[in-house]
Coordinates of N, CA, C and O in Angstrom, one line a residue:
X1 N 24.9 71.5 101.6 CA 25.6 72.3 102.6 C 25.6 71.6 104.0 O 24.6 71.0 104.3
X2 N 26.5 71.7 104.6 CA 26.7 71.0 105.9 C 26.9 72.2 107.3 O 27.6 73.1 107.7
X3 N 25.8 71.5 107.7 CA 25.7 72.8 109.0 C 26.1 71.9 110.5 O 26.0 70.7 110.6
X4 N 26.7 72.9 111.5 CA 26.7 71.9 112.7 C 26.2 73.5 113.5 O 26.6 74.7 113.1
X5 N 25.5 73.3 114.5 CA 24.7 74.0 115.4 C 25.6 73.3 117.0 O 25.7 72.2 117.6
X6 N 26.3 74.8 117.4 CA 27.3 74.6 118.7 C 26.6 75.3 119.7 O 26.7 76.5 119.7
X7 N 26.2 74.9 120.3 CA 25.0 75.6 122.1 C 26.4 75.4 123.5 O 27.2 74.5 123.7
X8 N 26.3 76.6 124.0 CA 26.7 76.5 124.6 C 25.5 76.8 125.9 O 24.7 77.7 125.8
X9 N 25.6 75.7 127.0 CA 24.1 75.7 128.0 C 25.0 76.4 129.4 O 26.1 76.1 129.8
X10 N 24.1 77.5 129.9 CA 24.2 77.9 131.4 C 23.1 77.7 132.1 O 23.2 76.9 133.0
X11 N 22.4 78.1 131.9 CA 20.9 77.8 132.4 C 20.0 77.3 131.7 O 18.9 77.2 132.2
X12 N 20.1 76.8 130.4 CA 19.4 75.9 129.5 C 18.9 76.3 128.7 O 18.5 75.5 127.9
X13 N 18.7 77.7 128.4 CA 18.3 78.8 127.1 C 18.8 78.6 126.2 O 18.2 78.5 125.1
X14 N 19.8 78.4 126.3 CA 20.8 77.8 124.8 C 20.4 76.6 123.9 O 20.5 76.4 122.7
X15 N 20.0 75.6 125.1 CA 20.1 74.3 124.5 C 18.2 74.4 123.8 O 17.8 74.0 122.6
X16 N 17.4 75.1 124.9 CA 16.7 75.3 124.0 C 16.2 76.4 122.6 O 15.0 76.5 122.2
X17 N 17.3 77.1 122.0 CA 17.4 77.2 120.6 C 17.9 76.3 119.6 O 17.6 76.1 118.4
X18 N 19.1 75.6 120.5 CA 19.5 74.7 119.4 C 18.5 73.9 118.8 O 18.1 74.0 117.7
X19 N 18.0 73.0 120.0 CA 17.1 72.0 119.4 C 16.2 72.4 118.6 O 15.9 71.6 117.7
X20 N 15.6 73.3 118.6 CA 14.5 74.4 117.6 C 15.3 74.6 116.5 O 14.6 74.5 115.5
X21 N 16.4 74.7 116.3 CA 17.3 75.0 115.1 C 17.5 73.6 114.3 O 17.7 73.5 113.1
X22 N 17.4 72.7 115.1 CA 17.7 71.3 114.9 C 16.5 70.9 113.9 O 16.5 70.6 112.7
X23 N 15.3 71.0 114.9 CA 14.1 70.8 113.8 C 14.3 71.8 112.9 O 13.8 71.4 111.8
X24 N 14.7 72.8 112.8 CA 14.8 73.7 110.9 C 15.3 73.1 110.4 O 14.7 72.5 109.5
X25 N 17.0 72.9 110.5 CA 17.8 72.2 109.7 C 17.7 70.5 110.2 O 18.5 69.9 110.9
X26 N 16.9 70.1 109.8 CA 16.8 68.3 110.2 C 18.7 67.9 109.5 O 19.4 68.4 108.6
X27 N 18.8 67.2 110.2 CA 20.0 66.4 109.9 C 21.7 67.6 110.3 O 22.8 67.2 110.0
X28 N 21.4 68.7 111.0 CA 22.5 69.7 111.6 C 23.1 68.8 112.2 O 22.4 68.0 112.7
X29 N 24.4 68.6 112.4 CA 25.0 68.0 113.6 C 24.6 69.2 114.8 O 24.2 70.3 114.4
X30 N 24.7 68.8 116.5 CA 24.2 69.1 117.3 C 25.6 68.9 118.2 O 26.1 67.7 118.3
X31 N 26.2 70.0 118.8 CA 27.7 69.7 119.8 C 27.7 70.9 120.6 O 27.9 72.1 120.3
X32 N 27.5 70.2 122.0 CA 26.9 71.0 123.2 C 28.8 71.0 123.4 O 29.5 70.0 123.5
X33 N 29.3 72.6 123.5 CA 30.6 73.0 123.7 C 30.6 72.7 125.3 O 31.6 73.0 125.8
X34 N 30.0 72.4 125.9 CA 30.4 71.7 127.4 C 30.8 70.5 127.3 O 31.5 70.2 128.3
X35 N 30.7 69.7 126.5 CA 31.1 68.0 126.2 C 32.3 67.9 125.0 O 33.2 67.1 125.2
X36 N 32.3 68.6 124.1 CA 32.7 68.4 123.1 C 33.3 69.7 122.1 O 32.8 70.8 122.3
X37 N 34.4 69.7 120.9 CA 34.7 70.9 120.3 C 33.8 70.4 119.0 O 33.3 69.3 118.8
X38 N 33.8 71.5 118.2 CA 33.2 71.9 117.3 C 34.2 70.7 116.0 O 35.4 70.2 116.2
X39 N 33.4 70.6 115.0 CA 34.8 69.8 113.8 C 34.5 71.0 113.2 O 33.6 71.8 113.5
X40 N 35.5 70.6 112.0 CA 35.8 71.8 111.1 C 35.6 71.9 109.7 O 36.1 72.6 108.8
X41 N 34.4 70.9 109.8 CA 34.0 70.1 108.2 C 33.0 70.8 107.9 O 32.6 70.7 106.7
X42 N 32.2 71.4 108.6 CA 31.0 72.5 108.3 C 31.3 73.1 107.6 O 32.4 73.4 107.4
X43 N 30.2 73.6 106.7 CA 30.2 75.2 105.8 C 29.4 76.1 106.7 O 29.5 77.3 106.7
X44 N 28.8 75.5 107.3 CA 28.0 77.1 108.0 C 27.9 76.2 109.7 O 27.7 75.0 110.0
X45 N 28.1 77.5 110.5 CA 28.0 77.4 112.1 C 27.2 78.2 112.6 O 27.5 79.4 112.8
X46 N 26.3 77.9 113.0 CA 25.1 78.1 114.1 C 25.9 78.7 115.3 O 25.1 78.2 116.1
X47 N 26.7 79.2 116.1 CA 26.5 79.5 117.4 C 25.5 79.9 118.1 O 24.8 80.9 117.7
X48 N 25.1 79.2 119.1 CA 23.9 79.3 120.3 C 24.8 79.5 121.5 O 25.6 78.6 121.7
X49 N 24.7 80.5 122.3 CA 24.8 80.8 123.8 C 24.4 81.6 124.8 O 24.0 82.6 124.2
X50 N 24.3 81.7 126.0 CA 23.8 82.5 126.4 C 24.5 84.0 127.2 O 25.6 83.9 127.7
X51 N 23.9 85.3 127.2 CA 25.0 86.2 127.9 C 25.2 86.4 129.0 O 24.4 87.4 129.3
X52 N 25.8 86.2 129.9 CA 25.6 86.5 131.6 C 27.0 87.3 132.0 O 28.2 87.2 131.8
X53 N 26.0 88.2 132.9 CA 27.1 89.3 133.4 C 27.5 90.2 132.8 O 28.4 90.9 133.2
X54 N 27.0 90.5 131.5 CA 27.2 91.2 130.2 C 28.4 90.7 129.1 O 29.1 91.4 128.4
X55 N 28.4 89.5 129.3 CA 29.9 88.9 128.6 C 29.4 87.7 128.2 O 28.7 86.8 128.6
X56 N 30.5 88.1 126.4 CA 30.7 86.8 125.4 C 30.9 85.8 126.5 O 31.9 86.1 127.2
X57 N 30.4 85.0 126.7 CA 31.5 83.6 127.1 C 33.1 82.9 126.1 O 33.2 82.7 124.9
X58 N 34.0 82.8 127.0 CA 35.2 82.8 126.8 C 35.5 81.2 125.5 O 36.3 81.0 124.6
X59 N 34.7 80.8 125.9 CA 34.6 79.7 125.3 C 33.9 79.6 123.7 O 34.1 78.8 122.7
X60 N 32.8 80.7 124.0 CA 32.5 80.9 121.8 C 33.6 81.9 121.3 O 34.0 81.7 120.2
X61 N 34.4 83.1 122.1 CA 35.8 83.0 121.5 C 36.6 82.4 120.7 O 36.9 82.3 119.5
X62 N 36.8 81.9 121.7 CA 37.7 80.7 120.8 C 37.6 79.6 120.1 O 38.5 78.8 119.8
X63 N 36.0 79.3 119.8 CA 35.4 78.8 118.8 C 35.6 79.8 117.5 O 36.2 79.6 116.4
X64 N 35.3 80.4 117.7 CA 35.2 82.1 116.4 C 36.2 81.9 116.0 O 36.3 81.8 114.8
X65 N 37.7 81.7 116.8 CA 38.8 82.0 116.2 C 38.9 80.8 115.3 O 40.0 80.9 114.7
X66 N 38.5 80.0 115.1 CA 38.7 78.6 114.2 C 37.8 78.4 113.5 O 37.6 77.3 113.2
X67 N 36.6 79.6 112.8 CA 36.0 79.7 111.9 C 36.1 80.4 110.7 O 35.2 80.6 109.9
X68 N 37.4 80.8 110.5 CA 37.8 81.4 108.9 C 37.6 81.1 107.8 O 37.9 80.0 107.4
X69 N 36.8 82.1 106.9 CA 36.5 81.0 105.7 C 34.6 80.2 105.9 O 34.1 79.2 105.3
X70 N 34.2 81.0 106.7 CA 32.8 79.6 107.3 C 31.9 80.5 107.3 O 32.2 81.6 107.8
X71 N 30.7 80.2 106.8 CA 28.9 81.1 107.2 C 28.8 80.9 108.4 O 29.2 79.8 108.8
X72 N 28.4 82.1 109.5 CA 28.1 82.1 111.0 C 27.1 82.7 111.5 O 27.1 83.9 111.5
X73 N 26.2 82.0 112.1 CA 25.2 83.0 112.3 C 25.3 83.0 114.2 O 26.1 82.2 114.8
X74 N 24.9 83.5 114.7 CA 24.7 83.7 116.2 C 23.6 83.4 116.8 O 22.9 83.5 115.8
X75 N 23.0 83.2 117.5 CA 21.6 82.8 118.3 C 22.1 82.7 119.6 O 23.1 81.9 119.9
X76 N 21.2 83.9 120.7 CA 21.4 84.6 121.7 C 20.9 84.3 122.7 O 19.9 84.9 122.4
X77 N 20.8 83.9 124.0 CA 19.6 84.7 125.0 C 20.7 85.5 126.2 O 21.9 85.4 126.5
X78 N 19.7 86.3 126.4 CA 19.6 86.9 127.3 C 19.0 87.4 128.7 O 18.4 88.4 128.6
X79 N 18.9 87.0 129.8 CA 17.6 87.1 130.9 C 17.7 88.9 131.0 O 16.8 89.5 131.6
X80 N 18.8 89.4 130.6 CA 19.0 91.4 131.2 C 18.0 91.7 129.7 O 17.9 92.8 129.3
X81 N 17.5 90.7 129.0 CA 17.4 91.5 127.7 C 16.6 92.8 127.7 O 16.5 93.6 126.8
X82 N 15.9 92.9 129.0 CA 14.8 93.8 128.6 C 16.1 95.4 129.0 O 15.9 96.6 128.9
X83 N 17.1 95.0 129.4 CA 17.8 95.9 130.1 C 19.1 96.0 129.0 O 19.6 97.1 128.9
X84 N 19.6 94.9 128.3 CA 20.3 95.3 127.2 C 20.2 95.1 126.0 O 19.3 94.3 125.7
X85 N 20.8 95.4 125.0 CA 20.3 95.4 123.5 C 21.0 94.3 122.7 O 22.2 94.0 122.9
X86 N 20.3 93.8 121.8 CA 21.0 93.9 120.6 C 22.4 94.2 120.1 O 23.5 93.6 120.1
X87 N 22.2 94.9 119.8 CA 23.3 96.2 119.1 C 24.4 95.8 120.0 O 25.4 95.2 119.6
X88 N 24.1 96.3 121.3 CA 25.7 96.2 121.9 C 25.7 94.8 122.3 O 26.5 94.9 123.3
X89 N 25.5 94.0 122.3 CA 25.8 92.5 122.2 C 26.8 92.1 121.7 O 27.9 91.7 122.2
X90 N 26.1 92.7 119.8 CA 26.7 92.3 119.1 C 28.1 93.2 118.4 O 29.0 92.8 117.7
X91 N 27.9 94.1 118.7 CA 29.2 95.0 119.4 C 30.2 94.3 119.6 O 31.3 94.2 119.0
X92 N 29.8 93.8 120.7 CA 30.8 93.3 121.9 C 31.5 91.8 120.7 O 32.7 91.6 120.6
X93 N 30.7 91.3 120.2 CA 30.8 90.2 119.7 C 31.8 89.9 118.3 O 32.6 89.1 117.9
X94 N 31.2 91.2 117.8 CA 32.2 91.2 116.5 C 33.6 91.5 116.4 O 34.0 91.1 115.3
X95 N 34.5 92.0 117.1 CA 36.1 91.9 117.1 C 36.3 90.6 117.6 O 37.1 90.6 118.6
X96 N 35.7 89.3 117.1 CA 36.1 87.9 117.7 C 35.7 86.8 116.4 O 35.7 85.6 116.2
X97 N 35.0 88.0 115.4 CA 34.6 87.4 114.1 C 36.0 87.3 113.3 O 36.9 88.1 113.4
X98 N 35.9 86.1 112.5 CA 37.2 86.3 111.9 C 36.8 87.2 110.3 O 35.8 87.0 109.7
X99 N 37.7 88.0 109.9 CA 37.5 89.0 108.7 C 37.5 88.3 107.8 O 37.3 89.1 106.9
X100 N 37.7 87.3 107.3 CA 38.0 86.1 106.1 C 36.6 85.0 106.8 O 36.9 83.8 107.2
X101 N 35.1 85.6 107.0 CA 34.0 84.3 107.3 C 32.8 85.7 106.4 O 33.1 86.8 105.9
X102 N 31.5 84.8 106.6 CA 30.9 84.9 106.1 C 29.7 85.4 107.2 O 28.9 84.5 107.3
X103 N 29.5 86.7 108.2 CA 29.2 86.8 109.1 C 27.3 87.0 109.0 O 26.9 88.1 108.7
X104 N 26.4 86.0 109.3 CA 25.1 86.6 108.8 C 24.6 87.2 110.0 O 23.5 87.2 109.5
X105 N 24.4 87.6 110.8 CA 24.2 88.2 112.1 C 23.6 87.3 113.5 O 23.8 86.1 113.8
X106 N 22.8 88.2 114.1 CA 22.9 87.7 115.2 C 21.6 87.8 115.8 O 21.2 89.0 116.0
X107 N 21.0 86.7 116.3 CA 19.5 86.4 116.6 C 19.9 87.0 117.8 O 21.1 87.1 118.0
X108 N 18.8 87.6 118.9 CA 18.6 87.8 120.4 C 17.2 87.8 121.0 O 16.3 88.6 120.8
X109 N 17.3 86.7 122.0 CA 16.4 87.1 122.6 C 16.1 86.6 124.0 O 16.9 85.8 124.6
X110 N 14.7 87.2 124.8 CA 14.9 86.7 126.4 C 15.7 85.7 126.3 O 16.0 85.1 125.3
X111 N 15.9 85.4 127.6 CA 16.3 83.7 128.4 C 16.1 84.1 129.2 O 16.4 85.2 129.6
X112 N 15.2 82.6 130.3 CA 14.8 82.9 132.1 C 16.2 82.7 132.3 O 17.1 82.1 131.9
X113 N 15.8 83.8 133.5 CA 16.7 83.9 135.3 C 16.3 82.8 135.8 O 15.1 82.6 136.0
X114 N 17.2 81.8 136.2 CA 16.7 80.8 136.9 C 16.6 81.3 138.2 O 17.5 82.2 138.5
X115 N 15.5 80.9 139.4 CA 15.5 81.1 140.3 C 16.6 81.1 141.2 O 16.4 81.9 142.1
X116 N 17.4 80.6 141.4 CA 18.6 80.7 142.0 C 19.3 82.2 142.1 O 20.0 82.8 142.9
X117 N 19.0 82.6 141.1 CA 19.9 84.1 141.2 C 18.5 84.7 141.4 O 18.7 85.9 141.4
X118 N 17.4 84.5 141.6 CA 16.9 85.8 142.0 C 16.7 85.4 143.4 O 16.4 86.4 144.2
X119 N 16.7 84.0 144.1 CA 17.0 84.2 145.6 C 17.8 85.4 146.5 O 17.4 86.0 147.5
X120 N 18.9 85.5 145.9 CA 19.8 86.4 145.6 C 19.6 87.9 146.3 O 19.9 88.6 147.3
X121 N 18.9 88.0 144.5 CA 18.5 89.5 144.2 C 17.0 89.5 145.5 O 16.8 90.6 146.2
X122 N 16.3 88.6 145.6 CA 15.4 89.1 146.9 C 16.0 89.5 148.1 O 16.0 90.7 148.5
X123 N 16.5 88.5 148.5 CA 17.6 88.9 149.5 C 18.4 90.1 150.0 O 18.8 90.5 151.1
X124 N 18.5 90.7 148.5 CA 19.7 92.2 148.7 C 17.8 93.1 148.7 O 17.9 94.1 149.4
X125 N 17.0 93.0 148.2 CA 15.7 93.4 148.5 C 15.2 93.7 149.7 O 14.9 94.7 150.1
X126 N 15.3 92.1 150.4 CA 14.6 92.3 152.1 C 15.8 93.6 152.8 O 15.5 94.5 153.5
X127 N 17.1 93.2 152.4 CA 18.1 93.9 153.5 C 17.9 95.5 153.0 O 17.8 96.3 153.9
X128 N 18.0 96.0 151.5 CA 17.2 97.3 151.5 C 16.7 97.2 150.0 O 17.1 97.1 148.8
X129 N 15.3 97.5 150.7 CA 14.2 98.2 150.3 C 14.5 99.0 148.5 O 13.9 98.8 147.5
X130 N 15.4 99.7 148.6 CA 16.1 100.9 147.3 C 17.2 100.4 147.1 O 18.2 101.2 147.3
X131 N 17.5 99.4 146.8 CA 18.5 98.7 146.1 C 18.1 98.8 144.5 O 17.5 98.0 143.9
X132 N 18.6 99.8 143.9 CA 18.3 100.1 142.3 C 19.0 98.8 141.6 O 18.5 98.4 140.6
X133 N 19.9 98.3 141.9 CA 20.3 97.3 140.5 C 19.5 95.4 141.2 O 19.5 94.4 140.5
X134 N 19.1 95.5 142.7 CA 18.2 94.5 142.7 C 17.1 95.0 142.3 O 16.4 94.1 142.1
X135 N 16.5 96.1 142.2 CA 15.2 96.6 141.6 C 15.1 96.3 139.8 O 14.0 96.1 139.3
X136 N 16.7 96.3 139.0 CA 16.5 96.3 137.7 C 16.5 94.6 137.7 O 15.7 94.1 136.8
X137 N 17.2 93.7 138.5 CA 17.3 92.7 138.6 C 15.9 91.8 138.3 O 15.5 91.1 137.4
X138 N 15.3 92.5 139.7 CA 13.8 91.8 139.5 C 12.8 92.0 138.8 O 11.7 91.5 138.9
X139 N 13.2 93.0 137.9 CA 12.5 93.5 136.8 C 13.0 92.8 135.5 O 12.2 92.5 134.5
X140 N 14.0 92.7 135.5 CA 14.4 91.0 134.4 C 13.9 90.2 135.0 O 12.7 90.1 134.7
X141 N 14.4 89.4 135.7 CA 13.7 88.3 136.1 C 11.8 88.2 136.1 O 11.4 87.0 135.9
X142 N 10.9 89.0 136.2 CA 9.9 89.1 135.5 C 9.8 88.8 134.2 O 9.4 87.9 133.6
X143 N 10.5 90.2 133.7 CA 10.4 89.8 132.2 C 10.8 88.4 131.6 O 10.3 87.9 130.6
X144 N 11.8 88.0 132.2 CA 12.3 86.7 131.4 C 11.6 85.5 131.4 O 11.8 84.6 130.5
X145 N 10.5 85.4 132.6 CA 10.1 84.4 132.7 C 9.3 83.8 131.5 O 8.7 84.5 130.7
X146 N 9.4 82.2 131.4 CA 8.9 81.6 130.0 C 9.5 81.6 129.0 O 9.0 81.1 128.0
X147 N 11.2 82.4 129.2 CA 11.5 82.4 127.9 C 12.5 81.6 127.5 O 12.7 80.8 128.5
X148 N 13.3 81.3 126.4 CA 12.5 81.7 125.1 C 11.2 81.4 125.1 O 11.1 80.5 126.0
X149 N 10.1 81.6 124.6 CA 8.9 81.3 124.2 C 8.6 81.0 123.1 O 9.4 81.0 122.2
X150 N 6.9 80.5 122.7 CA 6.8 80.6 121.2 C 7.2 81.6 120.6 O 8.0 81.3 119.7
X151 N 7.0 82.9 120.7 CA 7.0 84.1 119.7 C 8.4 83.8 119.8 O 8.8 83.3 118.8
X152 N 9.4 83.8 120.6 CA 11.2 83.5 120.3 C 11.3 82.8 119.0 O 11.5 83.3 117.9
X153 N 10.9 81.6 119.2 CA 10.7 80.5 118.5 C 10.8 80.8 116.9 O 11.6 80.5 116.0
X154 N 9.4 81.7 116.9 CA 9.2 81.9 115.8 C 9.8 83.0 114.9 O 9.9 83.1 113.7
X155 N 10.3 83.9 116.0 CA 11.0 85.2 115.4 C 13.1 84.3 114.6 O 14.1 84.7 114.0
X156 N 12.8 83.1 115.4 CA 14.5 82.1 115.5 C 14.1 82.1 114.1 O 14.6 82.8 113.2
X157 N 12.9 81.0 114.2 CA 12.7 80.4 112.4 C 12.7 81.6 111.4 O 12.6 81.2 110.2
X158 N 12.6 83.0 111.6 CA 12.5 83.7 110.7 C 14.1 84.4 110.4 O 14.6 84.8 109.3
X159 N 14.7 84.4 111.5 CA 15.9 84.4 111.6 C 16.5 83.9 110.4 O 16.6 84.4 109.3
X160 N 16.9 82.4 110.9 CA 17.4 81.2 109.9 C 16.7 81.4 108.3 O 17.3 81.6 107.2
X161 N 15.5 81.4 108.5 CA 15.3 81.8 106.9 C 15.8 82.8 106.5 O 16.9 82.5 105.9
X162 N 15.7 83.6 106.5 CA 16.2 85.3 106.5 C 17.5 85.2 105.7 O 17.8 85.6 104.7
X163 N 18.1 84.3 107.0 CA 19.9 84.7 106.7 C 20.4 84.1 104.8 O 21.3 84.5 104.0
X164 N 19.5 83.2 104.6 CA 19.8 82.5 103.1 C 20.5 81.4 103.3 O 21.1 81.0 102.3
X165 N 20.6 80.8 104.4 CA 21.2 79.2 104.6 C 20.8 78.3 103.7 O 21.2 77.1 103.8

């Protein structure tokens, strides 16, 4: 079976699942969708990306749409994760699955806030004090820090086994 693992990197959470995925499946092809498109010679597709602002990125769309016919699994992060779920992720995600693939679900988990956006969210902090959505902000950005981590890691590899690749 021929697998290719597609990462799409914003802040680098992505890329570090792929490569983790990479050591599972030794010999995956590896195609960072910033440089390069996906081929079409796979039987099974890894998607790796990350979610920001509460949105698919536009770009594993229209990867999805050219996977008809193909095993697909998802691998996620998140920096809001402690603030969104799962479930509606993957919600959001499945009217872009094609109905003719082989859909095995969808890994999720943290990804750091890089400091750059919580400069930001401090900022709307110093100017007020009871700013609720920089309050939930910096309460991700806590949580995210370090991640993915080992336990990600390990919950990925149980993922991949799981699905029956």
């Amino acid at each position: 079976m021929d697998y290719q693992i597609a990462y799409l990197n914003v802040y680098g959470n992505a890329g570090v699942l792929a490569d983790e995925i990479q050591t599972i499946l030794a010999g995956a092809e590896l195609v960072d969708l910033n440089k390069q498109e996906i081929s079409d010679d796979a039987d099974v597709y890894l998607l790796v990306f990350e979610i920001t602002q509460a949105a698919i990125p536009m770009k594993i769309m229209d990867v999805l749409e050219n996977l008809e016919g193909k095993t697909i699994l998802c691998c996620v992060t998140c920096g809001m994760a402690l603030h969104e779920s799962k479930d509606s992720n993957e919600h959001n995600l499945l009217p872009f699955i094609p109905d003719e693939c082989d859909y095995r679900g969808m890994f999720f988990c943290p990804g750091q806030i890089p400091a750059s956006v919580m400069d930001t969210v401090q900022t709307a902090l110093d100017e007020n004090p009871e700013n609720q959505r920089a309050k939930v902000m910096l309460e991700a950005f806590q949580h995210s820090m370090n991640h993915p981590d080992t336990d990600d890691l390990r919950e990925l590899r149980r993922f991949i086994q799981e699905s029956g690749i």
